[in-house]
Amino acid sequence: MTTTELSLPTLPSHQVPGRRRPSRRLRVGSVPVGGGAPVSVQTMTTTRTEDVDATLQQIAACTSAGCDIVRVACPNQEAADALATIVAKSPIPVIADIHFQPRYVFAALDAGCAAVRVNPGNIKKFDDKIGQIAQAASAAKAPIRIGVNAGSLDPRLLAKYGAATPQALVESALWECSLFEEHGFHDLKIAVKHHDPLTMVAANRLLAEQCDYPLHLGVTEAGPAFQGSIKSAVAFSILLAEGIGDTIRVSLSAPPAEQVKAGCHILSSLGLRPRKLEIVSCPGCGRLQVDIHKLAAQVEAAFDGFPHPLRIAVMGCVVNGPGEAREADLGVSCGNGKGQIFHQGQVVRTVPENKIVETLVEEALRLAEQSQLPHGGQVS
């Protein structure tokens, strides 16, 4: 068997989002951002940064889930003191997240952070420090991310626009960029976030028209996993299909690794990231003789972290089962307490219902070994 016999494809060219918006190229540590570089996935740790071991464990979990860049909070001196160790031991670039106190920007740069995120709307006398920040960031070769959130917009702009409108968010971000530009600093990335997906989309469209800085996409405070994933996917899909967006974060009320998984799935569904595992499962109907929802969840759990590109069909009956399984590397059709295991449409085994999941895993490992796919390999 060759790798081409596995059926998990890249998207046809006519289905891939169109030409990317031209933007400046930055480097966040080892990760290129903008300028046509692949869209990267970010998240933010939820541990207390000064708890170095817990923070590094969470970063490791996020890295395993596919995270490219991680952000850590730096709200106090204890967190600032921990940054150097975290940066040295993190497998992916670390961005320091700074609010309220500009002095922690300098501490983060001294600690070797790959970039710094600042929120001008809530940092005291931030504009007065921009010259010093630009000089320090330039010396450290660290980009600055201007992060403007609806909930922390400059009071002057709130008064001008009456709300956190797309125009207000964009004006705030570009104003801060202009202050850095006055000091000859252009290694900037911009994020304008809002909890409403349509407002966020409108703001990023405006930004894309008015600057060439890389853009970080996020629906802030998107909500619990189900709701937040949908809101983020809707907003990201609109913008990425228009070529807008260079990094993303799915801001869920869920563990950071789950945010990363959601982001990776969004990008792979749009053809912007190599696909790995894909599970095709039916919604269920009155013909079923198996709990398809439970079975699909068991299969998903069993294959969590599976490193090879693979499509698995989990079908509840013989009406759609064989046909769907024919288009998959592996498939199962259920009925009468049994499961017929298919490989590209051909029945290879019939097993009891309680053996379906372990049999699929066995067959998947066998296929991966025979095809000699590298971990995370891309089928051509």
Coordinates of C-alpha atoms in Angstrom, one line a residue:
M1 CA 0.0 0.0 0.0
T2 CA 1.3 3.5 -0.8
T3 CA 0.4 6.8 0.9
T4 CA -1.7 7.8 -2.0
E5 CA -4.1 4.9 -1.3
L6 CA -5.3 6.6 1.9
S7 CA -8.2 8.8 1.1
L8 CA -7.8 11.9 3.3
P9 CA -7.2 14.6 0.7
T10 CA -6.2 18.2 0.5
L11 CA -9.1 20.4 -0.7
P12 CA -9.4 20.9 -4.4
S13 CA -8.0 24.2 -5.5
H14 CA -11.4 25.7 -6.2
Q15 CA -12.4 25.0 -2.6
V16 CA -9.4 26.6 -0.9
P17 CA -9.9 30.2 0.3
G18 CA -8.7 32.8 -2.2
R19 CA -5.6 34.9 -2.4
R20 CA -4.2 36.0 1.0
R21 CA -4.2 39.7 1.8
P22 CA -0.7 41.1 1.4
S23 CA 0.8 41.9 4.7
R24 CA 4.2 42.5 6.4
R25 CA 6.2 39.5 7.4
L26 CA 7.1 39.2 11.1
R27 CA 8.8 36.5 13.1
V28 CA 7.4 35.6 16.5
G29 CA 10.3 33.5 17.7
S30 CA 10.6 30.6 15.2
V31 CA 7.1 31.2 13.7
P32 CA 6.7 33.4 10.7
V33 CA 3.6 35.6 10.7
G34 CA 2.1 37.5 7.8
G35 CA 3.5 37.9 4.4
G36 CA 1.9 34.7 3.1
A37 CA 3.1 32.5 6.0
P38 CA 0.7 29.8 7.1
V39 CA -2.1 31.0 9.4
S40 CA -0.9 30.1 13.0
V41 CA -2.9 29.0 15.9
Q42 CA -2.5 30.6 19.3
T43 CA -4.0 30.3 22.8
M44 CA -3.4 31.7 26.2
T45 CA -2.5 29.8 29.4
T46 CA -5.0 29.9 32.3
T47 CA -2.5 29.0 35.0
R48 CA -0.9 31.6 37.3
T49 CA 2.2 32.4 35.4
E50 CA 4.4 32.4 38.5
D51 CA 3.5 28.7 38.9
V52 CA 6.1 27.7 36.4
D53 CA 5.6 24.0 36.4
A54 CA 1.8 24.2 35.9
T55 CA 2.3 26.8 33.1
L56 CA 4.8 24.7 31.3
Q57 CA 2.6 21.6 31.6
Q58 CA -0.3 23.5 30.0
I59 CA 2.0 24.8 27.3
A60 CA 3.1 21.2 26.5
A61 CA -0.5 20.1 26.2
C62 CA -1.3 23.0 23.9
T63 CA 1.8 22.2 21.8
S64 CA 0.6 18.5 21.5
A65 CA -2.8 19.8 20.3
G66 CA -1.2 21.8 17.5
C67 CA -0.6 25.2 19.0
D68 CA 2.1 27.4 17.3
I69 CA 2.3 30.3 19.7
V70 CA 1.3 30.7 23.3
R71 CA 0.5 33.8 25.3
V72 CA 1.0 34.0 29.1
A73 CA -0.4 36.7 31.5
C74 CA 2.1 39.1 33.2
P75 CA 0.0 41.0 35.7
N76 CA 2.5 41.3 38.5
Q77 CA 6.2 41.1 39.4
E78 CA 6.0 37.4 40.4
A79 CA 4.7 36.6 36.9
A80 CA 7.4 38.7 35.3
D81 CA 10.1 37.0 37.3
A82 CA 8.9 33.6 36.0
L83 CA 9.0 34.5 32.3
A84 CA 12.6 33.8 31.7
T85 CA 12.3 30.2 32.9
I86 CA 9.1 29.7 30.9
V87 CA 10.6 31.1 27.7
A88 CA 13.7 28.9 28.1
K89 CA 11.7 25.7 28.6
S90 CA 8.7 26.3 26.3
P91 CA 8.7 24.3 23.1
I92 CA 6.9 27.1 21.2
P93 CA 7.3 30.9 21.2
V94 CA 5.9 32.7 24.2
I95 CA 4.1 36.1 24.1
A96 CA 3.7 38.1 27.3
D97 CA 0.3 39.6 27.8
I98 CA 0.6 43.1 29.4
H99 CA -2.1 45.2 31.0
F100 CA -2.2 48.2 33.3
Q101 CA 1.6 48.5 34.0
P102 CA 4.0 49.4 31.1
R103 CA 7.0 48.4 33.2
Y104 CA 6.2 44.7 32.6
V105 CA 6.7 45.2 28.8
F106 CA 10.4 45.8 29.5
A107 CA 10.5 42.9 31.9
A108 CA 9.0 40.6 29.3
L109 CA 11.5 41.7 26.7
D110 CA 14.4 41.3 29.1
A111 CA 13.1 37.7 29.8
G112 CA 13.4 36.8 26.1
C113 CA 9.7 36.7 25.2
A114 CA 9.2 36.3 21.4
A115 CA 6.7 39.1 21.4
V116 CA 4.6 41.3 23.7
R117 CA 0.9 42.0 23.6
V118 CA -0.2 45.3 24.9
N119 CA -3.7 46.7 25.4
P120 CA -3.4 50.5 25.1
G121 CA -6.9 51.1 26.5
N122 CA -6.0 50.0 30.0
I123 CA -2.3 50.7 30.4
K124 CA -1.5 53.7 32.4
K125 CA 0.2 56.5 30.4
F126 CA 1.0 54.0 27.7
D127 CA 1.4 56.6 24.9
D128 CA 4.1 58.3 26.9
K129 CA 6.2 55.2 27.0
I130 CA 6.0 54.2 23.3
G131 CA 9.4 55.6 22.4
Q132 CA 11.1 53.5 25.1
I133 CA 9.0 50.5 24.3
A134 CA 9.8 50.8 20.6
Q135 CA 13.5 51.1 21.3
A136 CA 13.5 48.1 23.7
A137 CA 11.4 45.9 21.3
S138 CA 13.7 46.8 18.4
A139 CA 16.8 45.8 20.3
A140 CA 15.2 42.5 21.3
K141 CA 13.8 41.9 17.8
A142 CA 10.4 41.3 19.3
P143 CA 7.2 42.3 17.6
I144 CA 4.5 44.2 19.5
R145 CA 0.9 43.1 19.2
I146 CA -1.6 46.0 19.6
G147 CA -4.7 44.3 21.1
V148 CA -7.9 46.4 21.2
N149 CA -10.9 44.8 22.9
A150 CA -14.4 46.1 23.0
G151 CA -14.4 45.9 26.8
S152 CA -11.3 48.0 27.3
L153 CA -11.6 50.6 24.6
D154 CA -10.0 54.0 25.2
P155 CA -12.7 56.2 26.9
R156 CA -12.1 59.0 24.5
L157 CA -13.2 56.8 21.6
L158 CA -16.1 55.4 23.5
A159 CA -17.3 59.0 24.0
K160 CA -16.7 59.8 20.3
Y161 CA -18.5 56.8 18.8
G162 CA -20.9 56.0 21.7
A163 CA -20.0 52.3 21.6
A164 CA -17.3 49.8 20.6
T165 CA -18.1 50.1 16.9
P166 CA -15.9 48.7 14.2
Q167 CA -14.7 52.2 13.4
A168 CA -13.8 52.9 17.1
L169 CA -11.8 49.7 17.3
V170 CA -9.9 50.4 14.1
E171 CA -9.2 54.0 15.0
S172 CA -7.8 53.0 18.4
A173 CA -5.5 50.3 16.9
L174 CA -4.2 52.5 14.0
W175 CA -3.7 55.5 16.4
E176 CA -1.4 53.4 18.5
C177 CA 0.4 52.0 15.4
S178 CA 1.0 55.6 14.2
L179 CA 2.8 56.4 17.5
F180 CA 5.1 53.4 17.0
E181 CA 5.7 54.4 13.4
E182 CA 6.8 57.9 14.6
H183 CA 9.7 56.1 16.3
G184 CA 10.5 54.0 13.2
F185 CA 9.0 50.8 14.6
H186 CA 6.9 48.7 12.3
D187 CA 7.1 45.2 13.7
L188 CA 3.5 45.3 14.7
K189 CA 0.6 42.9 14.7
I190 CA -3.0 44.1 15.3
A191 CA -6.0 42.4 16.9
V192 CA -9.4 44.1 17.2
K193 CA -11.8 41.8 19.1
H194 CA -15.4 41.9 19.9
H195 CA -17.8 39.4 21.3
D196 CA -20.2 39.8 18.4
P197 CA -18.8 38.0 15.3
L198 CA -20.3 40.4 12.8
T199 CA -18.8 43.5 14.5
M200 CA -15.5 41.7 14.7
V201 CA -15.7 40.8 10.9
A202 CA -16.5 44.4 10.0
A203 CA -13.6 45.8 12.1
N204 CA -11.1 43.4 10.5
R205 CA -12.3 44.3 7.0
L206 CA -11.7 48.0 7.8
L207 CA -8.3 47.2 9.1
A208 CA -7.4 45.1 6.1
E209 CA -8.2 48.1 3.9
Q210 CA -6.2 50.6 5.9
C211 CA -3.0 48.9 6.8
D212 CA -0.6 46.1 5.8
Y213 CA 0.1 44.8 9.3
P214 CA -0.5 41.2 10.1
L215 CA -3.9 40.6 11.7
H216 CA -4.7 38.3 14.6
L217 CA -8.3 37.1 14.6
G218 CA -10.4 36.4 17.6
V219 CA -14.0 36.6 18.8
T220 CA -13.3 37.7 22.4
E221 CA -15.3 36.0 25.2
A222 CA -16.9 33.8 22.6
G223 CA -18.5 31.6 25.2
P224 CA -18.7 27.9 26.2
A225 CA -17.2 25.3 23.9
F226 CA -20.2 24.7 21.7
Q227 CA -21.4 28.3 21.2
G228 CA -17.9 29.8 21.1
S229 CA -16.6 27.4 18.5
I230 CA -19.5 28.2 16.2
K231 CA -19.2 32.0 16.7
S232 CA -15.4 31.8 16.1
A233 CA -15.8 29.5 13.1
V234 CA -18.4 31.8 11.5
A235 CA -16.2 34.9 11.9
F236 CA -12.9 33.2 10.9
S237 CA -14.4 31.5 7.9
I238 CA -15.8 34.8 6.5
L239 CA -12.5 36.6 6.9
L240 CA -10.1 33.8 6.0
A241 CA -12.1 33.1 2.8
E242 CA -11.4 36.8 1.9
G243 CA -7.7 36.3 2.6
I244 CA -7.8 38.3 5.9
G245 CA -6.1 36.9 9.0
D246 CA -2.6 35.7 9.8
T247 CA -3.1 34.2 13.3
I248 CA -6.2 33.0 15.2
R249 CA -7.3 32.2 18.7
V250 CA -10.6 30.5 19.6
S251 CA -11.5 32.1 22.9
L252 CA -13.6 29.5 24.6
S253 CA -14.6 29.0 28.2
A254 CA -12.7 25.7 27.9
P255 CA -9.1 24.5 28.6
P256 CA -6.5 26.1 26.3
A257 CA -5.8 22.8 24.5
E258 CA -9.4 22.6 23.5
Q259 CA -9.2 26.1 22.1
V260 CA -6.2 24.9 20.0
K261 CA -8.0 21.9 18.7
A262 CA -11.0 24.0 17.6
G263 CA -8.6 26.4 15.8
C264 CA -6.8 23.6 14.1
H265 CA -10.1 22.1 12.9
I266 CA -11.3 25.4 11.6
L267 CA -8.1 25.9 9.6
S268 CA -8.0 22.3 8.3
S269 CA -11.7 22.5 7.2
L270 CA -10.8 25.6 5.2
G271 CA -7.8 23.9 3.6
L272 CA -5.4 26.2 5.4
R273 CA -3.8 23.5 7.5
P274 CA -2.9 19.9 6.6
R275 CA -5.7 17.5 7.7
K276 CA -5.1 14.7 10.1
L277 CA -7.9 12.7 11.5
E278 CA -11.4 13.2 10.1
I279 CA -14.4 11.3 11.5
V280 CA -17.5 11.0 9.2
S281 CA -20.5 9.9 11.2
C282 CA -24.3 9.9 10.5
P283 CA -26.7 12.0 12.6
G284 CA -29.0 9.0 13.3
C285 CA -32.5 8.0 12.4
G286 CA -35.3 5.5 13.1
R287 CA -33.4 2.8 11.2
L288 CA -30.6 2.6 13.7
Q289 CA -30.0 -0.4 15.9
V290 CA -27.0 1.2 17.7
D291 CA -26.5 4.3 19.8
I292 CA -24.6 6.1 17.0
H293 CA -24.0 9.2 19.1
K294 CA -22.3 7.2 21.8
L295 CA -20.3 5.1 19.3
A296 CA -19.1 8.2 17.4
A297 CA -18.0 9.8 20.7
Q298 CA -16.1 6.6 21.7
V299 CA -14.4 6.5 18.3
E300 CA -13.4 10.2 18.6
A301 CA -12.0 9.6 22.1
A302 CA -10.1 6.5 21.0
F303 CA -8.4 8.4 18.1
D304 CA -7.7 11.6 20.0
G305 CA -4.2 12.6 19.1
F306 CA -3.8 10.0 16.3
P307 CA -0.9 11.4 14.4
H308 CA -1.7 10.1 10.9
P309 CA -4.0 11.5 8.2
L310 CA -7.1 9.2 8.2
R311 CA -10.8 9.4 7.4
I312 CA -13.0 7.1 9.4
A313 CA -16.8 6.6 8.7
V314 CA -19.0 5.6 11.6
M315 CA -22.4 4.7 10.2
G316 CA -25.4 3.4 12.0
C317 CA -27.0 1.2 9.3
V318 CA -26.5 -0.4 5.9
V319 CA -28.4 2.3 4.0
N320 CA -25.6 4.8 3.9
G321 CA -22.9 2.8 5.6
P322 CA -21.2 0.9 2.8
G323 CA -21.3 3.9 0.5
E324 CA -19.8 6.3 3.0
A325 CA -17.3 3.7 4.1
R326 CA -16.2 3.3 0.5
E327 CA -15.0 7.0 0.5
A328 CA -13.1 6.5 3.8
D329 CA -9.9 4.8 4.8
L330 CA -11.9 2.9 7.4
G331 CA -15.6 2.6 8.1
V332 CA -18.1 0.7 10.2
S333 CA -21.7 -0.1 9.5
C334 CA -23.7 -1.3 12.5
G335 CA -26.8 -3.6 12.9
N336 CA -28.0 -6.7 14.8
G337 CA -25.4 -6.2 17.5
K338 CA -22.5 -6.4 15.0
G339 CA -20.3 -4.1 13.1
Q340 CA -18.9 -4.6 9.6
I341 CA -15.5 -3.0 9.3
F342 CA -14.7 -1.7 5.9
H343 CA -11.5 -0.6 4.3
Q344 CA -12.2 1.7 1.3
G345 CA -15.6 0.0 0.9
Q346 CA -14.4 -3.6 1.2
V347 CA -15.5 -5.6 4.2
V348 CA -12.5 -6.8 6.1
R349 CA -14.0 -7.9 9.4
T350 CA -17.3 -8.4 11.2
V351 CA -17.1 -8.0 14.9
P352 CA -19.4 -7.8 17.9
E353 CA -20.7 -4.3 18.7
N354 CA -18.5 -4.1 21.8
K355 CA -15.4 -4.7 19.7
I356 CA -16.0 -2.1 17.1
V357 CA -13.8 0.7 18.6
E358 CA -10.8 -1.5 19.4
T359 CA -11.0 -3.1 16.0
L360 CA -11.0 0.3 14.2
V361 CA -7.9 1.3 16.2
E362 CA -6.2 -2.0 15.3
E363 CA -7.0 -1.5 11.6
A364 CA -6.0 2.1 11.7
L365 CA -2.6 1.3 13.2
R366 CA -2.2 -1.5 10.6
L367 CA -3.0 0.9 7.7
A368 CA -0.6 3.6 9.1
E369 CA 2.2 1.0 9.4
Q370 CA 1.7 -0.4 5.9
S371 CA 1.5 3.0 4.3
Q372 CA 4.6 4.2 6.2
L373 CA 3.0 7.6 6.8
P374 CA 5.1 10.0 8.9
H375 CA 3.5 11.4 12.0
G376 CA 1.2 14.2 11.0
G377 CA 1.9 13.4 7.4
Q378 CA 0.0 15.0 4.6
V379 CA -1.6 12.8 1.9
S380 CA -1.0 14.0 -1.6

